[in-house]
CSV table of C-alpha atoms in Angstrom, one decimal:
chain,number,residue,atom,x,y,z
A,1,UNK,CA,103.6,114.9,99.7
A,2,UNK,CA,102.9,114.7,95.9
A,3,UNK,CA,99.7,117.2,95.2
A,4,UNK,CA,98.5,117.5,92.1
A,5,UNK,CA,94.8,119.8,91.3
A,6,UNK,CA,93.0,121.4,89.0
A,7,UNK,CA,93.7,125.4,88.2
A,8,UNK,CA,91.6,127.1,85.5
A,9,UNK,CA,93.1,125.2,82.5
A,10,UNK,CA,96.4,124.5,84.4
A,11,UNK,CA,97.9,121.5,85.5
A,12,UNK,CA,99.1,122.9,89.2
A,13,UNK,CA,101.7,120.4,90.8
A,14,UNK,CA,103.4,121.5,94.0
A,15,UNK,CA,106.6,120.3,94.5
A,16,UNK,CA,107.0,117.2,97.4
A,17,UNK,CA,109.1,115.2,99.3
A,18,UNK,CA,107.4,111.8,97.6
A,19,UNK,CA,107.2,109.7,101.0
A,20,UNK,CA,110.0,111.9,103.2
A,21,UNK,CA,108.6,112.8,106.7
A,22,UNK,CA,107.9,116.7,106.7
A,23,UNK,CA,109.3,118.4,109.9
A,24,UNK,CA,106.6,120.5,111.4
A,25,UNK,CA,105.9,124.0,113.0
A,26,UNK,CA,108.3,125.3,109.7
A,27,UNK,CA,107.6,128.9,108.3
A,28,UNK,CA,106.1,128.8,105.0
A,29,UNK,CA,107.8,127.8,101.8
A,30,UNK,CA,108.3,128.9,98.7
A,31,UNK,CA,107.3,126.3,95.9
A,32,UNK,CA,106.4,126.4,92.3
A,33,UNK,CA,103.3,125.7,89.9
A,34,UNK,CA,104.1,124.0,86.5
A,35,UNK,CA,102.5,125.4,84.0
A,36,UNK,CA,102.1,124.8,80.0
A,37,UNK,CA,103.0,127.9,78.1
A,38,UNK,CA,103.0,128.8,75.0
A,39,UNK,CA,106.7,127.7,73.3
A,40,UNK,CA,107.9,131.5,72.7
A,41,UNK,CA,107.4,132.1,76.1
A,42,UNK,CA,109.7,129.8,77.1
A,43,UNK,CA,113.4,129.1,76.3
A,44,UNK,CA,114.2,125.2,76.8
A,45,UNK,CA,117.7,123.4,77.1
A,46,UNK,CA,117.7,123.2,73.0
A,47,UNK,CA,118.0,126.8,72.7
A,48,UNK,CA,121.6,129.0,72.6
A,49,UNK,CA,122.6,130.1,76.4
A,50,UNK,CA,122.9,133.5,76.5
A,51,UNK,CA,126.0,135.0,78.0
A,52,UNK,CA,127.4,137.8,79.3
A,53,UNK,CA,128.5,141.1,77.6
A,54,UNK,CA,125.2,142.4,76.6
A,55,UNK,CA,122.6,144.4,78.6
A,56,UNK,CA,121.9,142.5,81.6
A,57,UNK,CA,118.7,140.4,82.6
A,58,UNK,CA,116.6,142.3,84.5
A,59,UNK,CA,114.7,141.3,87.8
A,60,UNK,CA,111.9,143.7,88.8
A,61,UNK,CA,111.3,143.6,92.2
A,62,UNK,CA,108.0,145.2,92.7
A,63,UNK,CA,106.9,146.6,96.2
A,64,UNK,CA,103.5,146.9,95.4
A,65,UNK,CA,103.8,151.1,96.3
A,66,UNK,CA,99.9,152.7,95.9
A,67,UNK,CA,98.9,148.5,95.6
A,68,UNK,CA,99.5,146.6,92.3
A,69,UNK,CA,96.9,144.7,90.6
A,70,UNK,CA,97.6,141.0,88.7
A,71,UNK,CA,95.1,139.6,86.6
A,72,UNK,CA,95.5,136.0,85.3
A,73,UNK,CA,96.8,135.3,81.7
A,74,UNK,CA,99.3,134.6,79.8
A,75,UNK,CA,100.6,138.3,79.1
A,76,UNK,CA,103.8,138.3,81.7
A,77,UNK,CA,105.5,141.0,83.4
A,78,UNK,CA,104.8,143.7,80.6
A,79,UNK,CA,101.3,143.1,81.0
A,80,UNK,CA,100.6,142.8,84.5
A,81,UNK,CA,99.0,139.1,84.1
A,82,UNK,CA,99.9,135.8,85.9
A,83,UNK,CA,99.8,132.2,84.7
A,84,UNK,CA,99.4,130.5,87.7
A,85,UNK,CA,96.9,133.1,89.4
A,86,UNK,CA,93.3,131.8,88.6
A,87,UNK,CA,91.7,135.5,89.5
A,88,UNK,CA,92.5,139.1,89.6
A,89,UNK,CA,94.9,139.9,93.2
A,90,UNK,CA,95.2,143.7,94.2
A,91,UNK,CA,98.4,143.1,96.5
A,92,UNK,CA,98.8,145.8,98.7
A,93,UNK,CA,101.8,147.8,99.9
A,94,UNK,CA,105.0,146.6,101.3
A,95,UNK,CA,104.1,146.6,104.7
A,96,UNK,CA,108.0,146.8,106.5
A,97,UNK,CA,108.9,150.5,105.7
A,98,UNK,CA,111.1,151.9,103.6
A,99,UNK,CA,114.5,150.8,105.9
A,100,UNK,CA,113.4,147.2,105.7
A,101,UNK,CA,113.0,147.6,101.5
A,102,UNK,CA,117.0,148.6,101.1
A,103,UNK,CA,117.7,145.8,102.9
A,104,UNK,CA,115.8,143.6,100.9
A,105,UNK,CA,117.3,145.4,97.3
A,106,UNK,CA,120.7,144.6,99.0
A,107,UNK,CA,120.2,141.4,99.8
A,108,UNK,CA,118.8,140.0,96.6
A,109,UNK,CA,121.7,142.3,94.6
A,110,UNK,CA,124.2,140.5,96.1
A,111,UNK,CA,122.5,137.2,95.9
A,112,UNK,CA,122.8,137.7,92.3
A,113,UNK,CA,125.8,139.6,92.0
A,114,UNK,CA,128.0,136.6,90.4
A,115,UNK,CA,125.4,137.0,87.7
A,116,UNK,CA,124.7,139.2,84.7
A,117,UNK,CA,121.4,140.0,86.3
A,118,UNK,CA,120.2,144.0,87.3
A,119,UNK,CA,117.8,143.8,89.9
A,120,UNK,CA,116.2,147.0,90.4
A,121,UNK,CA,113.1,148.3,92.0
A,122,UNK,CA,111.8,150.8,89.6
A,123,UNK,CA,109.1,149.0,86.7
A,124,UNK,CA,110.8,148.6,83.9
A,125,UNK,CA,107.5,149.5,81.8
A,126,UNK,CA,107.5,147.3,78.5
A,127,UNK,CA,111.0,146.9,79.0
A,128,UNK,CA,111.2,142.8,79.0
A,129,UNK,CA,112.1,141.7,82.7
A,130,UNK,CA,111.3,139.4,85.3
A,131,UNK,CA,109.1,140.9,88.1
A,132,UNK,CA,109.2,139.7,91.9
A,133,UNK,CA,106.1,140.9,93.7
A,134,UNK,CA,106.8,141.2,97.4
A,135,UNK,CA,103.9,141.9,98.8
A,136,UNK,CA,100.9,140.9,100.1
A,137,UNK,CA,99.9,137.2,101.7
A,138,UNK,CA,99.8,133.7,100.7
A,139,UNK,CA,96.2,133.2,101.3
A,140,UNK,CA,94.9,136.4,99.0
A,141,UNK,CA,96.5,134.9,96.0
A,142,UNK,CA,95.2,131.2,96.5
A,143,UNK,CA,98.1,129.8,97.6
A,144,UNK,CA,97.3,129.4,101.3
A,145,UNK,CA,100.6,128.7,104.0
A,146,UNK,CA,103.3,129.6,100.9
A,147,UNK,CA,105.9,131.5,101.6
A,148,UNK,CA,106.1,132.3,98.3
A,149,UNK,CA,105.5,130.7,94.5
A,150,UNK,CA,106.2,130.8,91.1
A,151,UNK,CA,105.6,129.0,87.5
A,152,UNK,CA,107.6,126.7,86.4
A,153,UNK,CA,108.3,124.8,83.2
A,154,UNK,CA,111.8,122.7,82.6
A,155,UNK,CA,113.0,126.1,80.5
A,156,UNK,CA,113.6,129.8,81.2
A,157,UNK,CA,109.7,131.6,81.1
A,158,UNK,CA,110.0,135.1,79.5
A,159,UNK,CA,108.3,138.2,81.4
A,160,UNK,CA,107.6,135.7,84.3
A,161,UNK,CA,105.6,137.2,87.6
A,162,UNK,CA,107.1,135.4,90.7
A,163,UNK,CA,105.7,135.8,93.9
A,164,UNK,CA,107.5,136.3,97.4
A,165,UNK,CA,104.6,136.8,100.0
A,166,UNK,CA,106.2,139.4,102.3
A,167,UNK,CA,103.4,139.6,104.8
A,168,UNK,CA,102.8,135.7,105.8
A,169,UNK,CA,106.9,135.3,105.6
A,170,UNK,CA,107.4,138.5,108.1
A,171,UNK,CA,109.8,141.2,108.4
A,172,UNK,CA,112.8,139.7,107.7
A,173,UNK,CA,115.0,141.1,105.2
A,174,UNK,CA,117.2,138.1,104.3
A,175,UNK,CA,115.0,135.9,104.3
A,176,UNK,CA,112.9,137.5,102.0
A,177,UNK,CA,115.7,138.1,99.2
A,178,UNK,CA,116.0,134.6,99.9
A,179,UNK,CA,113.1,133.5,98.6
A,180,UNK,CA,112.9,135.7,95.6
A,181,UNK,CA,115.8,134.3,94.6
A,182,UNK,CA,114.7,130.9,94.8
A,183,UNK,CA,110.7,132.3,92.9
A,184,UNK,CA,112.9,133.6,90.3
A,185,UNK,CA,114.3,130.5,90.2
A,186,UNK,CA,112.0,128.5,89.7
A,187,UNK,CA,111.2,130.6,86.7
A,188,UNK,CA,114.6,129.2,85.1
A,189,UNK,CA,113.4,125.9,85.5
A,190,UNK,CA,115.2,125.2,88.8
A,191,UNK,CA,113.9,122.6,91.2
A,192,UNK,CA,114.3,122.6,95.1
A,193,UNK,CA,117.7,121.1,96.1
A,194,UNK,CA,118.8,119.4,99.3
A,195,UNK,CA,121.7,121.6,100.1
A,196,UNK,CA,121.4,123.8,103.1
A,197,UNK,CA,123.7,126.3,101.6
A,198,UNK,CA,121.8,127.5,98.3
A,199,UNK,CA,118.8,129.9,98.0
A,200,UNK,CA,116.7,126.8,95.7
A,201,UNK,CA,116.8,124.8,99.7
A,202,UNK,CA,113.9,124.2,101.9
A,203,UNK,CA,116.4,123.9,105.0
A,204,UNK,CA,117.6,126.3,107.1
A,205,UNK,CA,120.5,126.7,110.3
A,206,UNK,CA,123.3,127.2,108.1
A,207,UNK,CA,123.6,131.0,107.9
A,208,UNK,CA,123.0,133.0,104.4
A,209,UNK,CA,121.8,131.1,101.5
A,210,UNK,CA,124.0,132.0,98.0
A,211,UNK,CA,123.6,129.8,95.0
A,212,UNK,CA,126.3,127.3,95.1
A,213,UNK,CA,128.8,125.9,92.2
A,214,UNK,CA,127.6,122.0,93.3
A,215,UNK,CA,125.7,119.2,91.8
A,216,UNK,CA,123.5,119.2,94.4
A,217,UNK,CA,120.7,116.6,95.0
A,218,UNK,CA,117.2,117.7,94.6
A,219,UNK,CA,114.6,117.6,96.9
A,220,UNK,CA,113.1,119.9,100.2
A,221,UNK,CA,113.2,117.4,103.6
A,222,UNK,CA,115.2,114.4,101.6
A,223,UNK,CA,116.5,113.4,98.8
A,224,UNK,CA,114.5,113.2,95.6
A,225,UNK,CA,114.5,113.0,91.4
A,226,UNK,CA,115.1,116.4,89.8
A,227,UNK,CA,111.6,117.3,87.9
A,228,UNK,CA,113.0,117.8,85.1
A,229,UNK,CA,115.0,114.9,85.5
A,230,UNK,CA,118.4,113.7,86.5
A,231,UNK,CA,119.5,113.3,90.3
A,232,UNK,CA,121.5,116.5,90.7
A,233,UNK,CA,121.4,120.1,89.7
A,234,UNK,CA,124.1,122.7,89.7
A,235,UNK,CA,121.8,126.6,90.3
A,236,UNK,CA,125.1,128.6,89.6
A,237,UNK,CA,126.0,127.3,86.4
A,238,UNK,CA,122.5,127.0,85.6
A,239,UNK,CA,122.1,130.4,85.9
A,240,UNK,CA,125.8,131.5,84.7
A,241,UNK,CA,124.5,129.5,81.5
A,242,UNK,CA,121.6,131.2,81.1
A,243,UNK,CA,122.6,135.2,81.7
A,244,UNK,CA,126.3,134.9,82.2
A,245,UNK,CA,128.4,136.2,84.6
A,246,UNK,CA,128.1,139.8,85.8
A,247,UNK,CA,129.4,142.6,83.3
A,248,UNK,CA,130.7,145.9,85.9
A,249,UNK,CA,128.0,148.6,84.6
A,250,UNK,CA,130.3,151.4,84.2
A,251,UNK,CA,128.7,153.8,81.8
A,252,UNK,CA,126.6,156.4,83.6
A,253,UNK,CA,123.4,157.5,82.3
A,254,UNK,CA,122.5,161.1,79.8
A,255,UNK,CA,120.8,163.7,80.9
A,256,UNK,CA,119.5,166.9,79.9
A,257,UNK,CA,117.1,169.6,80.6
A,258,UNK,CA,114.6,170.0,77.2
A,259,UNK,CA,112.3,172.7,78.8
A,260,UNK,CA,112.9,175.2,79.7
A,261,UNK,CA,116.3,176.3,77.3
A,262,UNK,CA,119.3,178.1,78.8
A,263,UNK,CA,118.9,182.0,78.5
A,264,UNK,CA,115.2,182.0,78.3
A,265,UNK,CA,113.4,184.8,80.1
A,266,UNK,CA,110.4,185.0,81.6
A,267,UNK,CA,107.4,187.4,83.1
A,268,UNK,CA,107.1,186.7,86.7
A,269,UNK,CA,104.1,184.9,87.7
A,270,UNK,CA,104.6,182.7,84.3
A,271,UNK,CA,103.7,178.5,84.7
A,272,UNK,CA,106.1,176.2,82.8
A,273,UNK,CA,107.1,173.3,83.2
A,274,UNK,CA,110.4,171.6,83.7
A,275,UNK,CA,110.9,168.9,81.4
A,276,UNK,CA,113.7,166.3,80.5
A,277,UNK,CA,115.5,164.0,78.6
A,278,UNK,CA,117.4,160.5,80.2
A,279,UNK,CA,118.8,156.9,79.0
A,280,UNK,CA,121.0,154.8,80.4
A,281,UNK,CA,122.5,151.3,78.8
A,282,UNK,CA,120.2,149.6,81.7
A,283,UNK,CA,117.8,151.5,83.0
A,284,UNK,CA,118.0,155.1,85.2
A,285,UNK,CA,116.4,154.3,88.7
A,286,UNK,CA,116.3,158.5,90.0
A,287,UNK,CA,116.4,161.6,88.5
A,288,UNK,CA,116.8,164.7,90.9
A,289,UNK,CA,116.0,168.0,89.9
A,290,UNK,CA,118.3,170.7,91.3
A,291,UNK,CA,117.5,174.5,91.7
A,292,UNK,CA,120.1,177.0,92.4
A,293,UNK,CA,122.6,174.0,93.7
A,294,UNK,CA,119.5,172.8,96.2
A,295,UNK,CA,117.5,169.9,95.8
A,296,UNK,CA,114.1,170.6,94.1
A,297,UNK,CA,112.3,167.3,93.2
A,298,UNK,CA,112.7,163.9,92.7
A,299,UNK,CA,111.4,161.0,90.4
A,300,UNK,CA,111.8,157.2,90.6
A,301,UNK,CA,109.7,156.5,87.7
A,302,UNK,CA,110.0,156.5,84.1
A,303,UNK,CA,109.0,159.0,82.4
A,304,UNK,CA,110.5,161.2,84.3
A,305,UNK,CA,109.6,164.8,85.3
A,306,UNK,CA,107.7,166.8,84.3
A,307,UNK,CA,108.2,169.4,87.0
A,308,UNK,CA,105.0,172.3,86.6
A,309,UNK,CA,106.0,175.5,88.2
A,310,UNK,CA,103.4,178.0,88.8
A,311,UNK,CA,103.2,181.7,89.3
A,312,UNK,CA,107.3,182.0,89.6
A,313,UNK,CA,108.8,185.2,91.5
A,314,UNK,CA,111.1,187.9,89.6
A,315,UNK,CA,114.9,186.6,89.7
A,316,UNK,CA,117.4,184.1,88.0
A,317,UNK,CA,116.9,180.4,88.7
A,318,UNK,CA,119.8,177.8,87.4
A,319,UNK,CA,118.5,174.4,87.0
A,320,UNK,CA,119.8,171.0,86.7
A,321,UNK,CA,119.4,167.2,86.8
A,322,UNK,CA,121.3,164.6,88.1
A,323,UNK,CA,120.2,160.5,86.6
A,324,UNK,CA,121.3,157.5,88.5
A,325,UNK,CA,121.6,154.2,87.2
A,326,UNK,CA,121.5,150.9,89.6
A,327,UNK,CA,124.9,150.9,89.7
A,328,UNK,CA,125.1,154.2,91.6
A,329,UNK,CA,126.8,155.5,88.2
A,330,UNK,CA,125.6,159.3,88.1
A,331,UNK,CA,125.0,161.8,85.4
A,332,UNK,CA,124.6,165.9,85.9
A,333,UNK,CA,123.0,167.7,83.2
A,334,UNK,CA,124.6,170.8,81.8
A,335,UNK,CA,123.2,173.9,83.7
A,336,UNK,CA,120.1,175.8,82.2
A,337,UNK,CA,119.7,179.1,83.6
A,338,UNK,CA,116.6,181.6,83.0
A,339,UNK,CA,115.7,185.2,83.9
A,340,UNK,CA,112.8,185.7,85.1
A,341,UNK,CA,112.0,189.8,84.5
A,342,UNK,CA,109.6,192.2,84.9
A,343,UNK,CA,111.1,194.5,82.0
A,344,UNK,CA,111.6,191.3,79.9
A,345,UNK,CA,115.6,191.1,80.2
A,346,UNK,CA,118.2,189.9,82.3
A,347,UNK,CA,119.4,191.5,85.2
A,348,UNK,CA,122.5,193.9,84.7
A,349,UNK,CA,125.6,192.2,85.8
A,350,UNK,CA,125.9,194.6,88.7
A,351,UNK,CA,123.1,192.7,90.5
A,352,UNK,CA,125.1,189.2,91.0
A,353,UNK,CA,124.4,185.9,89.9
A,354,UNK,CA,122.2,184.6,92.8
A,355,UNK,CA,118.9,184.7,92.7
A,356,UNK,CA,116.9,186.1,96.0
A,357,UNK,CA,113.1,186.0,95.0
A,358,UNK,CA,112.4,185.9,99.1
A,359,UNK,CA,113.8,189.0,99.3
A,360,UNK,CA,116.4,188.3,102.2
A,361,UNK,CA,117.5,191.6,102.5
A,362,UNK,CA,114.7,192.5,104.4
A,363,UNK,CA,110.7,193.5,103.6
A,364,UNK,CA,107.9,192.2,105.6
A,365,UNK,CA,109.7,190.3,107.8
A,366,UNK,CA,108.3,189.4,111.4
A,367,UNK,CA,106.3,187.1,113.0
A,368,UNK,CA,103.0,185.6,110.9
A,369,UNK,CA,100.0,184.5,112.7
A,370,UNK,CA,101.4,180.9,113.4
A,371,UNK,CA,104.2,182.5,115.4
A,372,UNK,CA,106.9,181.7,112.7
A,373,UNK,CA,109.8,183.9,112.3
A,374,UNK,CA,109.4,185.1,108.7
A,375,UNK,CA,113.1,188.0,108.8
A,376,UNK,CA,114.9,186.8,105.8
A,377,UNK,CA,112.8,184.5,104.0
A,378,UNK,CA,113.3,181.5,106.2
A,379,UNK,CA,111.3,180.2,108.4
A,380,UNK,CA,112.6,178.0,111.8
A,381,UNK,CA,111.3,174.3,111.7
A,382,UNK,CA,111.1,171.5,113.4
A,383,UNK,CA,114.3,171.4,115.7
A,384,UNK,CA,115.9,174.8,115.5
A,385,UNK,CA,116.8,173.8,111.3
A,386,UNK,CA,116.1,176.7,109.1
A,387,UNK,CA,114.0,175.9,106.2
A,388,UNK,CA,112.9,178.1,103.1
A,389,UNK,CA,109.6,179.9,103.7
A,390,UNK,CA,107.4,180.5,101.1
A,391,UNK,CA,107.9,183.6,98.6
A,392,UNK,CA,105.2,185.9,98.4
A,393,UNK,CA,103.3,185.3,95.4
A,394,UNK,CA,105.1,181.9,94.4
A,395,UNK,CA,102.8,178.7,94.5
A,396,UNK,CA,103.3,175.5,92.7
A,397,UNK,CA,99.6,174.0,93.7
A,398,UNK,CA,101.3,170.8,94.4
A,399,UNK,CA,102.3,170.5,98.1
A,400,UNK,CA,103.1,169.3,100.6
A,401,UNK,CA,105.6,172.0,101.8
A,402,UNK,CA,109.4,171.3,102.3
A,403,UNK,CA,110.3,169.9,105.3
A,404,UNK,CA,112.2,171.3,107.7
A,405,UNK,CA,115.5,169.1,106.4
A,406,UNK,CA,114.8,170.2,102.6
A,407,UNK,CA,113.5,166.9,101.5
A,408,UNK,CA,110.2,166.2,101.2
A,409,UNK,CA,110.8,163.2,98.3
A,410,UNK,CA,108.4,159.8,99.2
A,411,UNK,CA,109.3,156.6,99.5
A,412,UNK,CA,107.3,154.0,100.3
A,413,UNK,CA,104.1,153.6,100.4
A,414,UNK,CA,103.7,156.8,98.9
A,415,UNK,CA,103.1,157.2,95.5
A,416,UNK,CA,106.1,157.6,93.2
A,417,UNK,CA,106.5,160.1,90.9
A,418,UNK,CA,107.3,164.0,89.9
A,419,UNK,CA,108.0,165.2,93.6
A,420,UNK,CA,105.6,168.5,94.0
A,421,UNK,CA,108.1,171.8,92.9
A,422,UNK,CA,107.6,172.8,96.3
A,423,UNK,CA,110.6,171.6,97.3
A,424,UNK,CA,112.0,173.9,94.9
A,425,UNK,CA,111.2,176.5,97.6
A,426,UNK,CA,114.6,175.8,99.4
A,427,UNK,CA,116.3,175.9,96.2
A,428,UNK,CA,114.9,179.6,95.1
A,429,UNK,CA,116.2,180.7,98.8
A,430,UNK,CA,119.6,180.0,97.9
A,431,UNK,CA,119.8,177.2,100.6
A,432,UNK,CA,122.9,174.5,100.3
A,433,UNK,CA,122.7,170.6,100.1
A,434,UNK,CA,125.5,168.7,99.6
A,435,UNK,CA,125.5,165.9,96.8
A,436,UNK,CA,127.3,163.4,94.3
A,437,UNK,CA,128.5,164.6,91.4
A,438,UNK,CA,129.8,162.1,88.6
């Protein structure tokens, strides 16, 4: 089939099989939509490959968490704006869970791992990058019974959107790193290929798709001319040409504490916030904050913290931070420890080094009105696990409460951000987690 319509100002031609029969009852494709861009938008053939050694290309792949809005235009990635969509989309959510998503990043991460390529799910802001939305259905963006599309020019599009439409494709995993893979493509100026084996394919039955080292034929159900001409295409040294081969990220991200500074000392029932300082050669994908050697908060998007804490307890708090890269490199921030003082000064040395702001050692213990042991400052939850109750007069205002396990940090569908300090409530008992250090 050779289709070729009107979009907006576009010229929209959807790849074919020029005269092949099409089998039928197939899942949906993914195909592309040429497009005529603006020349700096685009690198072409004439242009210097860029190879590997320096910072990595970046694929975004966006999970559309709290529902992501494109709006058509010429803007890219860093803008939010499609050239092939011909009006505003709000995608929703990822619809598979957070299990299905990690197998997703792992997929498409080793789909790309021969390549000097970071593919990471946190936006990369104005950052340039690629950006795979995988979300949402065919239909909502105008391209009814696609599995998934992309633009496409004969040259590598800067700040491209791709789309990979997760909800008419299903919950498969592979399959849809698959198909990102060949949207991003596409976006590289690769063409479909007849070769079972490689991720640019419309066949299927041979296991695992990775992009091969062939000069493969182009074409979806037969044979064909390559669009941008030729007979053959080879998608692993096209794309080793264009980004070069993968560079082992080694160097683990800074990180520091700015706010509060170690040594300060404060009334009880003060508000501050937490603040901090990260970088990374790539890009930091987590920062968790740490109270007391416990888990207190965590943040998947940059900028990252702050952390407001409200109407804190009399005792001594040590805080830190520990940044993660996509590598899984990981960074722990020196220790900043305040004293939190009635009389204005640190406790004498005779008091130890803990802090016990519940007050542990005994008080009002007993059983509150919702039947919860409160002896000791912890509480029973869900399944006999002890988690840390609530100190009197300490509130952050944020919510929802630590759960019973000591993590209360979303994924999701939730939105990301600054994790509430309640979790921090854990930490303030003196409560143990282990961790990574680097």
């Amino acid at each position: 089939m050779g289709i070729s319509v009107a979009l907006g100002a576009l010229s929209l031609g959807i790849a074919g099989t020029a005269g092949a029969e099409e089998p039928t009852e197939l899942a949906p494709r993914g195909s592309y939509v040429r497009v005529d861009l603006d020349p700096s938008r685009v690198i072409t053939s004439d242009d210097e490959p860029v190879f590997g050694g320096g910072p990595p290309h970046i694929l975004f792949l966006n999970r559309c968490t709290g529902g992501e809005t494109i709006t058509p235009g010429g803007g890219g990635s860093v803008a939010n704006q499609s050239s092939i969509l011909s009006f505003s989309v709000n995608f929703p959510p990822f619809p598979y869970g957070d299990a299905a998503w990690s197998q997703v990043m792992d997929h498409a991460r080793s789909i790309f791992s021969p390549f000097n390529i970071s593919v990471v799910d946190v936006d990369p802001g104005n950052t340039p990058h690629d950006e795979a939305i995988v979300c949402g259905d065919a239909a909502q963006a105008g391209f009814n019974g696609a599995g998934g599309v992309a633009p496409f020019t004969c040259g590598i599009i800067n700040n491209p959107i791709t789309f990979t439409f997760a909800e008419t494709l299903g919950n498969n995993p592979r399959l849809l790193a698959e198909v990102v893979a060949q949207e991003a493509a596409h976006a590289w100026g690769l063409d479909h290929e007849y070769l079972c084996q490689d991720p640019m394919t419309y066949l299927s039955g041979c296991g695992n798709k990775t992009f091969q080292d062939v000069d493969a034929q182009c074409g979806e159900f037969s044979a064909r001319s390559c669009d941008c001409g030729g007979g053959t295409q080879n998608s692993y040294q096209h794309i080793l040409n264009a980004f070069g081969s993968a560079v082992p990220d080694t160097q683990a991200p800074t990180a520091a504490i700015t706010y509060p500074h170690d040594g300060d000392v404060f009334e009880p029932g003060s508000d501050f916030e937490i603040t901090v300082d990260v970088n990374d050669d790539v890009q930091v994908t987590l920062v968790t904050l740490y109270s007391n050697d416990a888990p207190a908060g965590a943040d998947e998007t940059s900028p990252f913290g702050p952390w407001p804490v409200t109407n804190i307890p009399e005792g001594v708090y040590s805080f830190y931070i520990e940044a993660e890269d996509p590598a899984g490199n990981l960074t722990q921030s020196p220790t900043v420890t305040i004293n939190v003082s009635a009389t204005g000064e640190p406790p004498p040395p005779d008091s130890g080094g803990d802090s016990d702001p519940g007050g542990s050692t005994g008080g009002d213990g007993g059983i509150d009105s919702d039947g919860v042991d409160t002896n000791d400052g912890v509480t029973s939850g869900p399944g006999g696990d002890d988690a840390g109750a609530l100190p009197d007069g300490y509130s952050t205002g944020l919510g929802p409460e630590p759960t019973a396990n000591g993590c209360d940090c979303t994924t999701g569908d939730s939105p990301r951000g600054a994790m509430g300090f309640g979790l921090m409530l854990l930490a303030l008992l003196g409560l143990r987690r282990g961790r990574r250090r680097s």
